[in-house]
Amino acid sequence: MYFGVDYYPEHWVPPYGGTPENPEASWGEDIALMKEAGFNVVRMGEFTWGLVEPEEGQYDFGWMRRIMDLLHEAGIRVILATPTAAPPLWLTRKHPEILPVDEAGHLLHPGTRRAVCLCSDAFWDYSRKIVTAMAQALGDHPALLAWQIDNAIGGHDTEESFNEASREEWHLWLKAKYETIQQLNDALGLRHWGQVASDWEEVPMPQRAPAPHNPGLVLDWRRFCSDTIVQYVRMQAEILRQITPHAPVTTNLKPAEFRFDHFDLAEVLDFIGIQSAAALRPRSAETAFEIDLLRSLKKTDIRTPDGGQGFWVLEHKAGHVTWQEVNSLVRPGVLRLFTYQLISRGADAILFFRWRQPRFGPEQFHGAVMSHHMRKDYRVYREICQLGEEMKLLAPIIKGTRVVADVAILFSHDNDWALQEPTHPNRHFHLREHLALIYGALHDRNIPVEFARPGDDLTRYKLVFAPSLFLLSSAEAQVLKYYVENGGVLVGTFCTGLVDEHHIAPADGYPHDLMDLFGLEVLEFDALPPDAENHLSFKGGFQTSHLHSARIWCDIIEPRGCQILATYTKDFYAGKPAITLNNYGNGKAIYIGTLSGREFYGDLVNWLRTLCGIHPLLKVPEAVEVSLRQKDDVKVYFLLNHHGQQVRIQFLKPMHDYLTGTTITGSYDLPPHGVLVLDERPAPPKPTA
């Protein structure tokens, strides 16, 4: 297993490090402390363009090769990052057209990272040159393990730019998709407000305007911007694979926060690399949601440096950050706890961000493994040293293991973008909150989850949730039908099938192409303000623990052969179906026509567990998170106590604790923020003297 840190050796030369006699002296001191922490990999290089190419065409990779030499001598491998996230000032001075223009038409200025328009031909040309030069200069170094392409691509709201270069590429993209201007007008419904185009040059970019743009046009703009990002990463990946075919490529993805299709980008990469600020989240379910979503981006054709099938954490925040209103310290034990959460959910490598707090720049007070004073007794460093020792124990055990899930939640970026439009029926509805309610109920019952796109092969799953697929193509609808017809259990919800992939509403009722699957038609939908709610009355075998609300959105359903599980209790649709079940082929399709509270989704998952034959990984108190990694007959359980109090666990059979080498039986008190790594075999007997 790889365990390491993000390193910026360029920060630790005079006047900020080293000596006049030995300018690079700090590097050796850093590496010695890294070895003591158990690190065997670093990432470096992502913000070095202006240093390795201080003038156009004048490259200096010598200092990078020297630090790679030192790391190699210490047995530490290197993930090199291409430096295109921060173009040098000489480039923006020579080519000011690469600077991005925002939605309001304002030019964004140089002097920071991500100050680029990804549609700029000049920026692409210079990117090719620097990536090629770096790969040729350093690609043969024995320390090179893998490549990270760019850094946090799409960050700082730079997924889109409204430059003239963007306009030209936008029109070319539309021509390739629609072929004729008439097909564009018809597909997107541009006749609304008479905004038909007679020439490609007339099609606007959706910049700030007096009223909302056509949602179909905005959706295509989002797709165009996403495709631009994917193609830019693909360009770099092709260069790197040609020059260094032995080194896999990735990038550092955030949890689908940025507006580009992460699934599409994953297809360009050899393996998934992620950023994690797990220790900053208030609930373990929130971080688990993000981890599982990112792990799910690439399920096949994975090529990692170590031959595993997991994802790599390229930036795991080692402490507090600098971008919140209040940047509180991460409490003792919490970093270790969330490091284990990442490993338990499939991470095969952990790299902390960052090695040292920089003495200058916008991140000078960002948390790090080492503080400014560089003391070995620094609390964070000692906690990570403990982890380093534990990783040596776990590495051979988890090698080749992976997370397996019987449950999937469907998510598509197209649908997410469409639901963010201001023309949506209820602006208080947020898809991510809906997903989090469903995911949280599964997480709290220790049921493993994957995410998938609606058009993916779903046959491996016992249970699939399809939350609010507002935008749904006919092809995706057919995939859902095939899944249920062949024995799957599908849970659909309100706000499903209201528009097709062009954002056009159907002429034959909601949810389009799925009325036969669910055995119903949605005649109307009532949007409720946040302070209003209806209630649900249940029938049959659906056991409830609370009085459950119906809020934000209420579908008014006409049954067409489905079984009614719950009805509304108020308003003119009192007594109308709210939750239904329909037998379809060999499977079942459940429809939930409203949004409810957290307790409802707990009851729903409990009912579905019985219906689908799904069991929690282990029976533990509610405060304990359980994850499982497995391979063949090897099962490794991770138990994490996310609470600040001790939790008592009752083990019904002996369990082997990998971290201590002991056998646990009966009652066990898991301390606050404590961790257990177990399997179901007793510990091997200790050899006799």
Tab-separated table of N, CA and C in Angstrom, residues 336-430:
chain	number	residue	atom	x	y	z
A	336	ARG	N	-7.045	10.239	11.957
A	336	ARG	CA	-6.852	8.782	11.873
A	336	ARG	C	-8.165	8.090	11.552
A	337	LEU	N	-9.243	8.510	12.210
A	337	LEU	CA	-10.551	7.897	11.990
A	337	LEU	C	-10.974	8.016	10.533
A	338	PHE	N	-10.866	9.220	9.965
A	338	PHE	CA	-11.332	9.407	8.595
A	338	PHE	C	-10.353	8.839	7.569
A	339	THR	N	-9.100	8.659	7.948
A	339	THR	CA	-8.182	7.936	7.079
A	339	THR	C	-8.644	6.488	6.942
A	340	TYR	N	-9.062	5.905	8.062
A	340	TYR	CA	-9.583	4.532	7.997
A	340	TYR	C	-10.905	4.468	7.243
A	341	GLN	N	-11.716	5.512	7.320
A	341	GLN	CA	-12.946	5.490	6.531
A	341	GLN	C	-12.633	5.414	5.039
A	342	LEU	N	-11.642	6.171	4.598
A	342	LEU	CA	-11.240	6.123	3.186
A	342	LEU	C	-10.738	4.734	2.807
A	343	ILE	N	-9.874	4.157	3.634
A	343	ILE	CA	-9.339	2.826	3.337
A	343	ILE	C	-10.453	1.786	3.353
A	344	SER	N	-11.355	1.906	4.324
A	344	SER	CA	-12.422	0.911	4.449
A	344	SER	C	-13.351	0.917	3.249
A	345	ARG	N	-13.421	2.041	2.535
A	345	ARG	CA	-14.321	2.163	1.388
A	345	ARG	C	-13.597	2.056	0.058
A	346	GLY	N	-12.366	1.514	0.091
A	346	GLY	CA	-11.718	1.133	-1.156
A	346	GLY	C	-10.433	1.836	-1.508
A	347	ALA	N	-9.944	2.777	-0.685
A	347	ALA	CA	-8.700	3.468	-1.014
A	347	ALA	C	-7.513	2.525	-0.893
A	348	ASP	N	-6.656	2.547	-1.900
A	348	ASP	CA	-5.434	1.742	-1.882
A	348	ASP	C	-4.188	2.590	-1.673
A	349	ALA	N	-4.348	3.891	-1.590
A	349	ALA	CA	-3.227	4.793	-1.327
A	349	ALA	C	-3.762	6.041	-0.645
A	350	ILE	N	-3.015	6.555	0.304
A	350	ILE	CA	-3.370	7.783	1.021
A	350	ILE	C	-2.177	8.731	0.957
A	351	LEU	N	-2.404	9.934	0.416
A	351	LEU	CA	-1.399	10.987	0.432
A	351	LEU	C	-1.997	12.200	1.133
A	352	PHE	N	-1.339	12.661	2.172
A	352	PHE	CA	-1.845	13.793	2.939
A	352	PHE	C	-1.466	15.112	2.268
A	353	PHE	N	-2.365	16.056	2.389
A	353	PHE	CA	-2.091	17.417	1.932
A	353	PHE	C	-1.918	18.289	3.170
A	354	ARG	N	-0.823	18.793	3.362
A	354	ARG	CA	0.412	18.825	2.646
A	354	ARG	C	1.530	18.513	3.611
A	355	TRP	N	2.809	18.477	3.154
A	355	TRP	CA	3.890	18.107	4.054
A	355	TRP	C	4.161	19.197	5.092
A	356	ARG	N	4.389	20.423	4.638
A	356	ARG	CA	4.712	21.516	5.549
A	356	ARG	C	3.795	22.707	5.299
A	357	GLN	N	3.467	23.423	6.369
A	357	GLN	CA	2.764	24.692	6.202
A	357	GLN	C	3.708	25.667	5.501
A	358	PRO	N	3.287	26.241	4.384
A	358	PRO	CA	4.172	27.188	3.696
A	358	PRO	C	4.292	28.484	4.489
A	359	ARG	N	5.410	29.144	4.370
A	359	ARG	CA	5.625	30.402	5.087
A	359	ARG	C	5.070	31.594	4.321
A	360	PHE	N	4.534	31.352	3.142
A	360	PHE	CA	4.062	32.450	2.287
A	360	PHE	C	2.889	31.955	1.447
A	361	GLY	N	2.197	32.896	0.809
A	361	GLY	CA	1.153	32.531	-0.133
A	361	GLY	C	-0.212	32.382	0.500
A	362	PRO	N	-1.254	32.164	-0.333
A	362	PRO	CA	-2.643	32.092	0.159
A	362	PRO	C	-2.920	30.923	1.094
A	363	GLU	N	-2.034	29.909	1.123
A	363	GLU	CA	-2.268	28.729	1.968
A	363	GLU	C	-1.290	28.654	3.141
A	364	GLN	N	-0.742	29.804	3.573
A	364	GLN	CA	0.332	29.754	4.561
A	364	GLN	C	-0.120	29.263	5.932
A	365	PHE	N	-1.429	29.317	6.215
A	365	PHE	CA	-1.910	28.800	7.501
A	365	PHE	C	-2.790	27.559	7.326
A	366	HIS	N	-2.719	26.936	6.154
A	366	HIS	CA	-3.425	25.675	5.900
A	366	HIS	C	-2.793	24.572	6.748
A	367	GLY	N	-3.614	23.688	7.285
A	367	GLY	CA	-3.098	22.565	8.051
A	367	GLY	C	-2.167	21.697	7.223
A	368	ALA	N	-1.236	21.049	7.893
A	368	ALA	CA	-0.256	20.216	7.207
A	368	ALA	C	0.255	19.151	8.170
A	369	VAL	N	1.005	18.199	7.612
A	369	VAL	CA	1.607	17.169	8.452
A	369	VAL	C	2.595	17.811	9.422
A	370	MET	N	3.359	18.780	8.926
A	370	MET	CA	4.322	19.512	9.740
A	370	MET	C	3.937	20.991	9.779
A	371	SER	N	4.006	21.583	10.963
A	371	SER	CA	3.701	23.005	11.095
A	371	SER	C	4.926	23.839	10.741
A	372	HIS	N	4.794	25.155	10.832
A	372	HIS	CA	5.919	26.035	10.521
A	372	HIS	C	7.150	25.728	11.369
A	373	HIS	N	6.931	25.318	12.613
A	373	HIS	CA	8.079	25.158	13.512
A	373	HIS	C	8.813	23.832	13.324
A	374	MET	N	8.247	22.895	12.532
A	374	MET	CA	8.931	21.650	12.167
A	374	MET	C	9.387	20.832	13.371
A	375	ARG	N	8.549	20.738	14.406
A	375	ARG	CA	8.890	19.929	15.579
A	375	ARG	C	8.375	18.505	15.409
A	376	LYS	N	9.199	17.546	15.771
A	376	LYS	CA	8.813	16.140	15.635
A	376	LYS	C	7.701	15.746	16.601
A	377	ASP	N	7.513	16.523	17.653
A	377	ASP	CA	6.443	16.197	18.589
A	377	ASP	C	5.124	16.888	18.226
A	378	TYR	N	5.056	17.461	17.024
A	378	TYR	CA	3.816	18.101	16.566
A	378	TYR	C	2.692	17.065	16.525
A	379	ARG	N	1.557	17.434	17.080
A	379	ARG	CA	0.449	16.487	17.285
A	379	ARG	C	0.050	15.762	15.995
A	380	VAL	N	-0.099	16.498	14.899
A	380	VAL	CA	-0.553	15.879	13.647
A	380	VAL	C	0.498	14.903	13.121
A	381	TYR	N	1.759	15.301	13.184
A	381	TYR	CA	2.825	14.419	12.717
A	381	TYR	C	2.853	13.119	13.509
A	382	ARG	N	2.682	13.196	14.828
A	382	ARG	CA	2.703	11.987	15.639
A	382	ARG	C	1.513	11.078	15.292
A	383	GLU	N	0.344	11.671	15.047
A	383	GLU	CA	-0.828	10.862	14.691
A	383	GLU	C	-0.612	10.157	13.361
A	384	ILE	N	0.035	10.839	12.431
A	384	ILE	CA	0.297	10.230	11.125
A	384	ILE	C	1.406	9.185	11.228
A	385	CYS	N	2.372	9.396	12.111
A	385	CYS	CA	3.383	8.352	12.341
A	385	CYS	C	2.733	7.074	12.861
A	386	GLN	N	1.749	7.218	13.735
A	386	GLN	CA	1.007	6.041	14.215
A	386	GLN	C	0.324	5.334	13.050
A	387	LEU	N	-0.303	6.124	12.191
A	387	LEU	CA	-0.941	5.538	11.015
A	387	LEU	C	0.077	4.821	10.132
A	388	GLY	N	1.260	5.412	9.989
A	388	GLY	CA	2.292	4.783	9.172
A	388	GLY	C	2.656	3.396	9.669
A	389	GLU	N	2.750	3.235	10.995
A	389	GLU	CA	3.031	1.916	11.558
A	389	GLU	C	1.875	0.955	11.304
A	390	GLU	N	0.652	1.462	11.427
A	390	GLU	CA	-0.523	0.604	11.211
A	390	GLU	C	-0.664	0.204	9.751
A	391	MET	N	-0.289	1.091	8.836
A	391	MET	CA	-0.379	0.750	7.414
A	391	MET	C	0.554	-0.406	7.061
A	392	LYS	N	1.689	-0.484	7.734
A	392	LYS	CA	2.599	-1.606	7.482
A	392	LYS	C	1.942	-2.932	7.844
A	393	LEU	N	1.111	-2.930	8.891
A	393	LEU	CA	0.391	-4.142	9.285
A	393	LEU	C	-0.722	-4.479	8.296
A	394	LEU	N	-1.432	-3.428	7.809
A	394	LEU	CA	-2.631	-3.654	6.998
A	394	LEU	C	-2.334	-3.909	5.527
A	395	ALA	N	-1.228	-3.356	5.024
A	395	ALA	CA	-0.967	-3.415	3.584
A	395	ALA	C	-1.081	-4.822	3.006
A	396	PRO	N	-0.422	-5.842	3.593
A	396	PRO	CA	-0.545	-7.179	2.986
A	396	PRO	C	-1.934	-7.786	3.134
A	397	ILE	N	-2.691	-7.325	4.119
A	397	ILE	CA	-4.018	-7.899	4.380
A	397	ILE	C	-5.051	-7.395	3.384
A	398	ILE	N	-5.000	-6.090	3.078
A	398	ILE	CA	-6.029	-5.524	2.195
A	398	ILE	C	-5.626	-5.554	0.724
A	399	LYS	N	-4.420	-5.975	0.424
A	399	LYS	CA	-3.981	-6.012	-0.971
A	399	LYS	C	-4.909	-6.899	-1.797
A	400	GLY	N	-5.418	-6.346	-2.875
A	400	GLY	CA	-6.300	-7.092	-3.763
A	400	GLY	C	-7.749	-7.145	-3.335
A	401	THR	N	-8.063	-6.632	-2.133
A	401	THR	CA	-9.465	-6.633	-1.692
A	401	THR	C	-10.198	-5.430	-2.271
A	402	ARG	N	-11.519	-5.499	-2.273
A	402	ARG	CA	-12.314	-4.396	-2.795
A	402	ARG	C	-13.664	-4.364	-2.100
A	403	VAL	N	-14.391	-3.296	-2.341
A	403	VAL	CA	-15.733	-3.143	-1.792
A	403	VAL	C	-16.739	-3.716	-2.781
A	404	VAL	N	-17.681	-4.505	-2.290
A	404	VAL	CA	-18.729	-5.099	-3.117
A	404	VAL	C	-20.080	-4.612	-2.603
A	405	ALA	N	-20.938	-4.154	-3.500
A	405	ALA	CA	-22.236	-3.611	-3.098
A	405	ALA	C	-23.363	-4.285	-3.876
A	406	ASP	N	-24.450	-4.575	-3.177
A	406	ASP	CA	-25.663	-5.116	-3.802
A	406	ASP	C	-26.694	-4.033	-4.091
A	407	VAL	N	-26.403	-2.803	-3.666
A	407	VAL	CA	-27.355	-1.704	-3.800
A	407	VAL	C	-26.703	-0.586	-4.602
A	408	ALA	N	-27.468	0.005	-5.513
A	408	ALA	CA	-26.977	1.134	-6.307
A	408	ALA	C	-27.948	2.304	-6.199
A	409	ILE	N	-27.383	3.493	-6.251
A	409	ILE	CA	-28.157	4.729	-6.374
A	409	ILE	C	-27.789	5.350	-7.711
A	410	LEU	N	-28.794	5.696	-8.507
A	410	LEU	CA	-28.540	6.247	-9.835
A	410	LEU	C	-28.311	7.754	-9.751
A	411	PHE	N	-27.325	8.195	-10.497
A	411	PHE	CA	-26.991	9.610	-10.536
A	411	PHE	C	-26.415	9.937	-11.913
A	412	SER	N	-26.884	11.034	-12.507
A	412	SER	CA	-26.274	11.514	-13.752
A	412	SER	C	-26.073	13.007	-13.651
A	413	HIS	N	-24.977	13.484	-14.216
A	413	HIS	CA	-24.699	14.912	-14.187
A	413	HIS	C	-25.706	15.684	-15.030
A	414	ASP	N	-26.126	15.116	-16.163
A	414	ASP	CA	-27.155	15.780	-16.978
A	414	ASP	C	-28.382	16.101	-16.138
A	415	ASN	N	-28.850	15.124	-15.390
A	415	ASN	CA	-30.036	15.305	-14.563
A	415	ASN	C	-29.778	16.326	-13.458
A	416	ASP	N	-28.615	16.254	-12.849
A	416	ASP	CA	-28.252	17.201	-11.798
A	416	ASP	C	-28.247	18.625	-12.337
A	417	TRP	N	-27.648	18.820	-13.521
A	417	TRP	CA	-27.620	20.155	-14.121
A	417	TRP	C	-29.029	20.644	-14.438
A	418	ALA	N	-29.853	19.766	-14.997
A	418	ALA	CA	-31.214	20.169	-15.372
A	418	ALA	C	-32.012	20.612	-14.145
A	419	LEU	N	-31.800	19.934	-13.017
A	419	LEU	CA	-32.542	20.268	-11.804
A	419	LEU	C	-32.052	21.555	-11.142
A	420	GLN	N	-30.918	22.059	-11.578
A	420	GLN	CA	-30.409	23.313	-11.025
A	420	GLN	C	-30.920	24.542	-11.773
A	421	GLU	N	-31.674	24.330	-12.831
A	421	GLU	CA	-32.173	25.457	-13.606
A	421	GLU	C	-33.222	26.251	-12.820
A	422	PRO	N	-33.259	27.564	-12.980
A	422	PRO	CA	-34.226	28.386	-12.232
A	422	PRO	C	-35.672	28.167	-12.639
A	423	THR	N	-35.899	27.479	-13.756
A	423	THR	CA	-37.267	27.203	-14.216
A	423	THR	C	-37.863	25.972	-13.560
A	424	HIS	N	-37.132	25.348	-12.637
A	424	HIS	CA	-37.621	24.136	-11.977
A	424	HIS	C	-38.847	24.451	-11.110
A	425	PRO	N	-39.812	23.517	-11.007
A	425	PRO	CA	-41.062	23.814	-10.272
A	425	PRO	C	-40.883	24.192	-8.811
A	426	ASN	N	-39.838	23.700	-8.140
A	426	ASN	CA	-39.645	24.043	-6.729
A	426	ASN	C	-38.156	24.263	-6.474
A	427	ARG	N	-37.773	25.511	-6.292
A	427	ARG	CA	-36.361	25.837	-6.093
A	427	ARG	C	-35.857	25.392	-4.725
A	428	HIS	N	-36.743	24.964	-3.863
A	428	HIS	CA	-36.327	24.455	-2.557
A	428	HIS	C	-36.002	22.959	-2.608
A	429	PHE	N	-36.222	22.349	-3.774
A	429	PHE	CA	-35.822	20.952	-3.925
A	429	PHE	C	-34.390	20.901	-4.428
A	430	HIS	N	-33.561	20.116	-3.734
A	430	HIS	CA	-32.157	19.958	-4.119
A	430	HIS	C	-31.854	18.471	-4.221
